[in-house]
Each structure stands twice: as C-alpha cells, then as structure tokens.
Amino acid sequence: MNLYGGRGYVPPDTPVAAGGTDLVAVVHSFGSGYDSTTGALLANLNDASCTTNATSDSVSDPRVLFDTASGRWFISTTTFAPIGDASWNLLFSSGSDPITAAWYCLIIPTSDIQNPDGSTGNFPDFPKIGINADKVVLTGDAYSPVGPFLGNYKFQGTEFAVINKSELINVSPN
C-alpha cells in the first residue's frame, strides 16, 4: 500500500488498524481506507480539519484503533505548532465502515494547561490512545517551549485525558 503517495513525511508515522473487512492507515494528518481482503484502496480520508486551524497547524503522531465493542474507528493525533493551538485531536466514526460513516472531531486544547514549573501551555508528544468498555484515554509526554529559540522544549511530565466513551459515541450532529 502506498498511503497518499508517501506525501514526503519523515518519519512517516504509519499506524494501521483492522476492523470488519477494512483497514485504516494514517500518516500524520492523512488517512486511507483499504479492503482487508484485496488490499484495494477504498478511499482517502483527510483528518486535517480536526485542528484549531487546519491551514497552519502542524499535526503529527497519529494512532488508529478499531473498537470492536462499539463498532467505531478512533484516530488520535496531536497538534504541536503553533503552541497556541497545541492539542490532542480525536476523530471518531459514526459506524464501522470508515468510508461511508460520518466522522466527528473532538479537540482537547493543551495550550492553556498550567505546567508543574509554573509555565503555561504544552503539547502532548508521543501520544497514545486506549479504549475499554466505557472510556477512551489519551496520554502523552507534555513538552513546553522554553527560551527565545524555537525548538527548545522542556519535559513537564505525562498528561492524560479520560473521556466517557458512551457520551462520545452517542453525539448527534447539530
């Protein structure tokens, strides 16, 4: 499979999940659905809209899971730049078919979190996602920018968000 022609991302961060007769692969803010039997590309999914500002935000570190109990797909990403838009981004499907199901977006900002050192704002690097019968949990290593130079970050600890799964998947569009 050649997800979105490679798109030139380095490292590519290409997690894949299987559910039903489908496979979903994601690279940063792009995803594709494949038939698990033939490997045929079914459709490209674009989750970049699950950020505060899709035109300027840097989206990374995707994770994808299929939850058999609810028959839903979950894709988590992190927005790390600009730090003012830093967040966890959680996409979740309205059904088991990743191509025809509606997708919803939950953004959990981390830009206003008070850090242990007293500074404000961080981004959740190396994020993970876990699902059980009643919860969706997002976790990541919190890094805040330090100093006047971009690219200098301080580890603040591990942070997590616990979400009620039934409230999440039983949303109805407005």
PDB file of C-alpha atoms in Angstrom:
ATOM      1  CA  MET A   1       0.000   0.000   0.000  1.00  0.00           C
ATOM      2  CA  ASN A   2       1.241   3.463  -0.807  1.00  0.00           C
ATOM      3  CA  LEU A   3      -0.605   5.811   1.514  1.00  0.00           C
ATOM      4  CA  TYR A   4      -1.196   9.142  -0.200  1.00  0.00           C
ATOM      5  CA  GLY A   5       1.819   8.591  -2.428  1.00  0.00           C
ATOM      6  CA  GLY A   6       4.098   8.838   0.593  1.00  0.00           C
ATOM      7  CA  ARG A   7       3.487  12.612   0.978  1.00  0.00           C
ATOM      8  CA  GLY A   8       7.152  13.016   1.911  1.00  0.00           C
ATOM      9  CA  TYR A   9       6.682  12.823   5.690  1.00  0.00           C
ATOM     10  CA  VAL A  10       9.801  11.866   7.644  1.00  0.00           C
ATOM     11  CA  PRO A  11       9.399   9.851   9.762  1.00  0.00           C
ATOM     12  CA  PRO A  12       6.207   8.616   8.167  1.00  0.00           C
ATOM     13  CA  ASP A  13       4.345   7.516  11.366  1.00  0.00           C
ATOM     14  CA  THR A  14       2.111   4.961   9.641  1.00  0.00           C
ATOM     15  CA  PRO A  15      -0.069   3.077  12.113  1.00  0.00           C
ATOM     16  CA  VAL A  16      -2.639   0.658  10.687  1.00  0.00           C
ATOM     17  CA  ALA A  17      -5.760  -0.870  12.288  1.00  0.00           C
ATOM     18  CA  ALA A  18      -8.136  -3.581  11.087  1.00  0.00           C
ATOM     19  CA  GLY A  19     -11.865  -3.775  11.688  1.00  0.00           C
ATOM     20  CA  GLY A  20     -14.505  -5.819   9.902  1.00  0.00           C
ATOM     21  CA  THR A  21     -13.399  -6.049   6.289  1.00  0.00           C
ATOM     22  CA  ASP A  22     -11.477  -2.771   6.331  1.00  0.00           C
ATOM     23  CA  LEU A  23      -8.018  -1.494   7.124  1.00  0.00           C
ATOM     24  CA  VAL A  24      -7.324   2.118   8.015  1.00  0.00           C
ATOM     25  CA  ALA A  25      -3.809   3.542   7.727  1.00  0.00           C
ATOM     26  CA  VAL A  26      -2.834   7.058   8.762  1.00  0.00           C
ATOM     27  CA  VAL A  27       0.193   9.252   8.100  1.00  0.00           C
ATOM     28  CA  HIS A  28       0.293  12.460  10.150  1.00  0.00           C
ATOM     29  CA  SER A  29      -2.983  14.151   9.168  1.00  0.00           C
ATOM     30  CA  PHE A  30      -3.917  11.946   6.222  1.00  0.00           C
ATOM     31  CA  GLY A  31      -5.528   8.517   6.158  1.00  0.00           C
ATOM     32  CA  SER A  32      -6.740   5.884   3.754  1.00  0.00           C
ATOM     33  CA  GLY A  33      -9.198   3.021   3.934  1.00  0.00           C
ATOM     34  CA  TYR A  34      -8.381  -0.314   2.291  1.00  0.00           C
ATOM     35  CA  ASP A  35     -10.226  -3.564   1.694  1.00  0.00           C
ATOM     36  CA  SER A  36      -8.552  -6.074   4.019  1.00  0.00           C
ATOM     37  CA  THR A  37      -9.115  -8.956   1.590  1.00  0.00           C
ATOM     38  CA  THR A  38      -7.798  -7.437  -1.634  1.00  0.00           C
ATOM     39  CA  GLY A  39      -5.703  -4.539  -0.332  1.00  0.00           C
ATOM     40  CA  ALA A  40      -7.571  -2.252  -2.737  1.00  0.00           C
ATOM     41  CA  LEU A  41      -7.692   1.414  -1.828  1.00  0.00           C
ATOM     42  CA  LEU A  42     -11.296   2.290  -0.981  1.00  0.00           C
ATOM     43  CA  ALA A  43     -10.925   5.991  -0.265  1.00  0.00           C
ATOM     44  CA  ASN A  44      -8.603   8.620   1.150  1.00  0.00           C
ATOM     45  CA  LEU A  45      -9.578  10.235   4.427  1.00  0.00           C
ATOM     46  CA  ASN A  46      -8.317  13.672   5.429  1.00  0.00           C
ATOM     47  CA  ASP A  47      -8.418  14.414   9.143  1.00  0.00           C
ATOM     48  CA  ALA A  48      -6.550  17.739   8.997  1.00  0.00           C
ATOM     49  CA  SER A  49      -9.831  19.526   9.685  1.00  0.00           C
ATOM     50  CA  CYS A  50      -9.653  18.167  13.251  1.00  0.00           C
ATOM     51  CA  THR A  51      -7.408  21.000  14.420  1.00  0.00           C
ATOM     52  CA  THR A  52      -7.988  24.550  15.541  1.00  0.00           C
ATOM     53  CA  ASN A  53      -6.541  25.903  12.286  1.00  0.00           C
ATOM     54  CA  ALA A  54      -6.077  23.304   9.525  1.00  0.00           C
ATOM     55  CA  THR A  55      -4.116  25.717   7.310  1.00  0.00           C
ATOM     56  CA  SER A  56      -1.317  26.451   9.794  1.00  0.00           C
ATOM     57  CA  ASP A  57      -1.318  23.729  12.483  1.00  0.00           C
ATOM     58  CA  SER A  58       1.338  21.013  12.472  1.00  0.00           C
ATOM     59  CA  VAL A  59      -0.397  17.661  13.033  1.00  0.00           C
ATOM     60  CA  SER A  60       1.604  14.579  13.946  1.00  0.00           C
ATOM     61  CA  ASP A  61       1.854  11.241  15.740  1.00  0.00           C
ATOM     62  CA  PRO A  62      -1.376   9.583  14.601  1.00  0.00           C
ATOM     63  CA  ARG A  63      -2.779   6.478  16.251  1.00  0.00           C
ATOM     64  CA  VAL A  64      -5.700   4.467  14.890  1.00  0.00           C
ATOM     65  CA  LEU A  65      -7.835   1.854  16.633  1.00  0.00           C
ATOM     66  CA  PHE A  66     -10.978  -0.065  15.779  1.00  0.00           C
ATOM     67  CA  ASP A  67     -13.161  -0.655  18.844  1.00  0.00           C
ATOM     68  CA  THR A  68     -14.979  -3.936  18.274  1.00  0.00           C
ATOM     69  CA  ALA A  69     -17.391  -3.353  21.179  1.00  0.00           C
ATOM     70  CA  SER A  70     -18.800  -0.123  19.720  1.00  0.00           C
ATOM     71  CA  GLY A  71     -18.011  -0.831  16.056  1.00  0.00           C
ATOM     72  CA  ARG A  72     -16.264   2.550  15.788  1.00  0.00           C
ATOM     73  CA  TRP A  73     -12.945   3.799  14.463  1.00  0.00           C
ATOM     74  CA  PHE A  74     -10.827   6.179  16.528  1.00  0.00           C
ATOM     75  CA  ILE A  75      -7.928   8.268  15.197  1.00  0.00           C
ATOM     76  CA  SER A  76      -5.899  10.408  17.564  1.00  0.00           C
ATOM     77  CA  THR A  77      -3.324  12.993  16.544  1.00  0.00           C
ATOM     78  CA  THR A  78      -1.511  15.804  18.263  1.00  0.00           C
ATOM     79  CA  THR A  79      -1.158  19.422  17.187  1.00  0.00           C
ATOM     80  CA  PHE A  80       2.189  20.793  18.324  1.00  0.00           C
ATOM     81  CA  ALA A  81       2.722  24.055  16.473  1.00  0.00           C
ATOM     82  CA  PRO A  82       1.967  26.802  16.879  1.00  0.00           C
ATOM     83  CA  ILE A  83       1.950  26.210  20.643  1.00  0.00           C
ATOM     84  CA  GLY A  84      -1.179  28.378  20.897  1.00  0.00           C
ATOM     85  CA  ASP A  85      -3.086  25.667  19.007  1.00  0.00           C
ATOM     86  CA  ALA A  86      -1.455  22.681  20.762  1.00  0.00           C
ATOM     87  CA  SER A  87      -3.963  19.913  21.403  1.00  0.00           C
ATOM     88  CA  TRP A  88      -4.994  16.312  21.263  1.00  0.00           C
ATOM     89  CA  ASN A  89      -7.276  15.737  18.286  1.00  0.00           C
ATOM     90  CA  LEU A  90      -9.639  12.777  18.375  1.00  0.00           C
ATOM     91  CA  LEU A  91     -11.603  11.692  15.336  1.00  0.00           C
ATOM     92  CA  PHE A  92     -14.218   9.000  15.736  1.00  0.00           C
ATOM     93  CA  SER A  93     -16.554   7.397  13.254  1.00  0.00           C
ATOM     94  CA  SER A  94     -20.326   7.095  13.493  1.00  0.00           C
ATOM     95  CA  GLY A  95     -20.193   3.469  12.328  1.00  0.00           C
ATOM     96  CA  SER A  96     -17.977   0.562  11.398  1.00  0.00           C
ATOM     97  CA  ASP A  97     -17.455   1.454   7.732  1.00  0.00           C
ATOM     98  CA  PRO A  98     -14.653   4.045   7.725  1.00  0.00           C
ATOM     99  CA  ILE A  99     -15.546   5.175   4.207  1.00  0.00           C
ATOM    100  CA  THR A 100     -19.290   5.796   4.486  1.00  0.00           C
ATOM    101  CA  ALA A 101     -19.552   6.641   8.199  1.00  0.00           C
ATOM    102  CA  ALA A 102     -19.653  10.244   9.317  1.00  0.00           C
ATOM    103  CA  TRP A 103     -16.571  11.332  11.266  1.00  0.00           C
ATOM    104  CA  TYR A 104     -16.633  13.614  14.300  1.00  0.00           C
ATOM    105  CA  CYS A 105     -13.842  15.633  15.848  1.00  0.00           C
ATOM    106  CA  LEU A 106     -13.017  16.383  19.474  1.00  0.00           C
ATOM    107  CA  ILE A 107     -10.206  18.869  20.138  1.00  0.00           C
ATOM    108  CA  ILE A 108      -8.717  18.936  23.626  1.00  0.00           C
ATOM    109  CA  PRO A 109      -6.519  22.047  23.901  1.00  0.00           C
ATOM    110  CA  THR A 110      -3.280  21.855  25.883  1.00  0.00           C
ATOM    111  CA  SER A 111      -2.138  25.416  25.185  1.00  0.00           C
ATOM    112  CA  ASP A 112      -3.592  26.776  28.451  1.00  0.00           C
ATOM    113  CA  ILE A 113      -2.524  23.946  30.783  1.00  0.00           C
ATOM    114  CA  GLN A 114      -0.602  25.103  33.842  1.00  0.00           C
ATOM    115  CA  ASN A 115       2.676  23.159  33.897  1.00  0.00           C
ATOM    116  CA  PRO A 116       4.478  21.945  37.043  1.00  0.00           C
ATOM    117  CA  ASP A 117       7.201  24.587  36.561  1.00  0.00           C
ATOM    118  CA  GLY A 118       4.591  27.378  36.525  1.00  0.00           C
ATOM    119  CA  SER A 119       4.703  27.990  32.780  1.00  0.00           C
ATOM    120  CA  THR A 120       1.573  27.756  30.658  1.00  0.00           C
ATOM    121  CA  GLY A 121       0.995  25.679  27.547  1.00  0.00           C
ATOM    122  CA  ASN A 122       2.461  22.458  26.235  1.00  0.00           C
ATOM    123  CA  PHE A 123       1.959  19.833  23.572  1.00  0.00           C
ATOM    124  CA  PRO A 124       1.426  16.095  24.103  1.00  0.00           C
ATOM    125  CA  ASP A 125       4.313  14.387  22.317  1.00  0.00           C
ATOM    126  CA  PHE A 126       4.453  10.624  21.710  1.00  0.00           C
ATOM    127  CA  PRO A 127       0.681  10.336  22.304  1.00  0.00           C
ATOM    128  CA  LYS A 128      -1.099   7.048  22.868  1.00  0.00           C
ATOM    129  CA  ILE A 129      -4.759   6.045  22.858  1.00  0.00           C
ATOM    130  CA  GLY A 130      -6.528   3.310  24.817  1.00  0.00           C
ATOM    131  CA  ILE A 131     -10.133   2.135  24.780  1.00  0.00           C
ATOM    132  CA  ASN A 132     -12.094  -0.111  27.134  1.00  0.00           C
ATOM    133  CA  ALA A 133     -15.795  -0.765  27.745  1.00  0.00           C
ATOM    134  CA  ASP A 134     -16.594   2.742  28.972  1.00  0.00           C
ATOM    135  CA  LYS A 135     -13.571   5.003  28.448  1.00  0.00           C
ATOM    136  CA  VAL A 136     -11.306   6.470  25.802  1.00  0.00           C
ATOM    137  CA  VAL A 137      -7.965   7.571  27.245  1.00  0.00           C
ATOM    138  CA  LEU A 138      -5.425   9.827  25.554  1.00  0.00           C
ATOM    139  CA  THR A 139      -1.953  10.240  27.028  1.00  0.00           C
ATOM    140  CA  GLY A 140       1.240  11.958  26.022  1.00  0.00           C
ATOM    141  CA  ASP A 141       4.502  13.419  27.271  1.00  0.00           C
ATOM    142  CA  ALA A 142       3.972  17.132  27.931  1.00  0.00           C
ATOM    143  CA  TYR A 143       6.631  19.442  26.474  1.00  0.00           C
ATOM    144  CA  SER A 144       6.593  23.221  26.798  1.00  0.00           C
ATOM    145  CA  PRO A 145       8.666  25.684  24.784  1.00  0.00           C
ATOM    146  CA  VAL A 146      11.493  27.369  26.659  1.00  0.00           C
ATOM    147  CA  GLY A 147      13.748  30.264  25.797  1.00  0.00           C
ATOM    148  CA  PRO A 148      13.614  32.631  22.862  1.00  0.00           C
ATOM    149  CA  PHE A 149      14.567  29.988  20.292  1.00  0.00           C
ATOM    150  CA  LEU A 150      12.100  27.688  18.593  1.00  0.00           C
ATOM    151  CA  GLY A 151      12.891  24.016  19.053  1.00  0.00           C
ATOM    152  CA  ASN A 152      13.872  24.228  22.737  1.00  0.00           C
ATOM    153  CA  TYR A 153      11.419  22.283  24.852  1.00  0.00           C
ATOM    154  CA  LYS A 154      11.169  21.195  28.465  1.00  0.00           C
ATOM    155  CA  PHE A 155       9.622  17.898  29.578  1.00  0.00           C
ATOM    156  CA  GLN A 156       6.833  18.700  32.040  1.00  0.00           C
ATOM    157  CA  GLY A 157       5.619  15.164  32.793  1.00  0.00           C
ATOM    158  CA  THR A 158       2.991  12.827  31.432  1.00  0.00           C
ATOM    159  CA  GLU A 159      -0.553  14.085  30.943  1.00  0.00           C
ATOM    160  CA  PHE A 160      -3.755  12.297  30.065  1.00  0.00           C
ATOM    161  CA  ALA A 161      -7.419  12.850  29.301  1.00  0.00           C
ATOM    162  CA  VAL A 162     -10.151  10.358  30.214  1.00  0.00           C
ATOM    163  CA  ILE A 163     -13.311  10.562  28.098  1.00  0.00           C
ATOM    164  CA  ASN A 164     -16.652   8.855  28.718  1.00  0.00           C
ATOM    165  CA  LYS A 165     -16.963   6.592  25.654  1.00  0.00           C
ATOM    166  CA  SER A 166     -20.765   6.377  25.592  1.00  0.00           C
ATOM    167  CA  GLU A 167     -21.118  10.175  25.720  1.00  0.00           C
ATOM    168  CA  LEU A 168     -18.537  10.483  22.966  1.00  0.00           C
ATOM    169  CA  ILE A 169     -20.014   7.970  20.513  1.00  0.00           C
ATOM    170  CA  ASN A 170     -23.633   8.926  21.150  1.00  0.00           C
ATOM    171  CA  VAL A 171     -23.234  12.502  19.903  1.00  0.00           C
ATOM    172  CA  SER A 172     -25.665  13.651  17.294  1.00  0.00           C
ATOM    173  CA  PRO A 173     -24.797  16.278  14.707  1.00  0.00           C
ATOM    174  CA  ASN A 174     -26.173  19.785  15.331  1.00  0.00           C
TER     175      ASN A 174
END
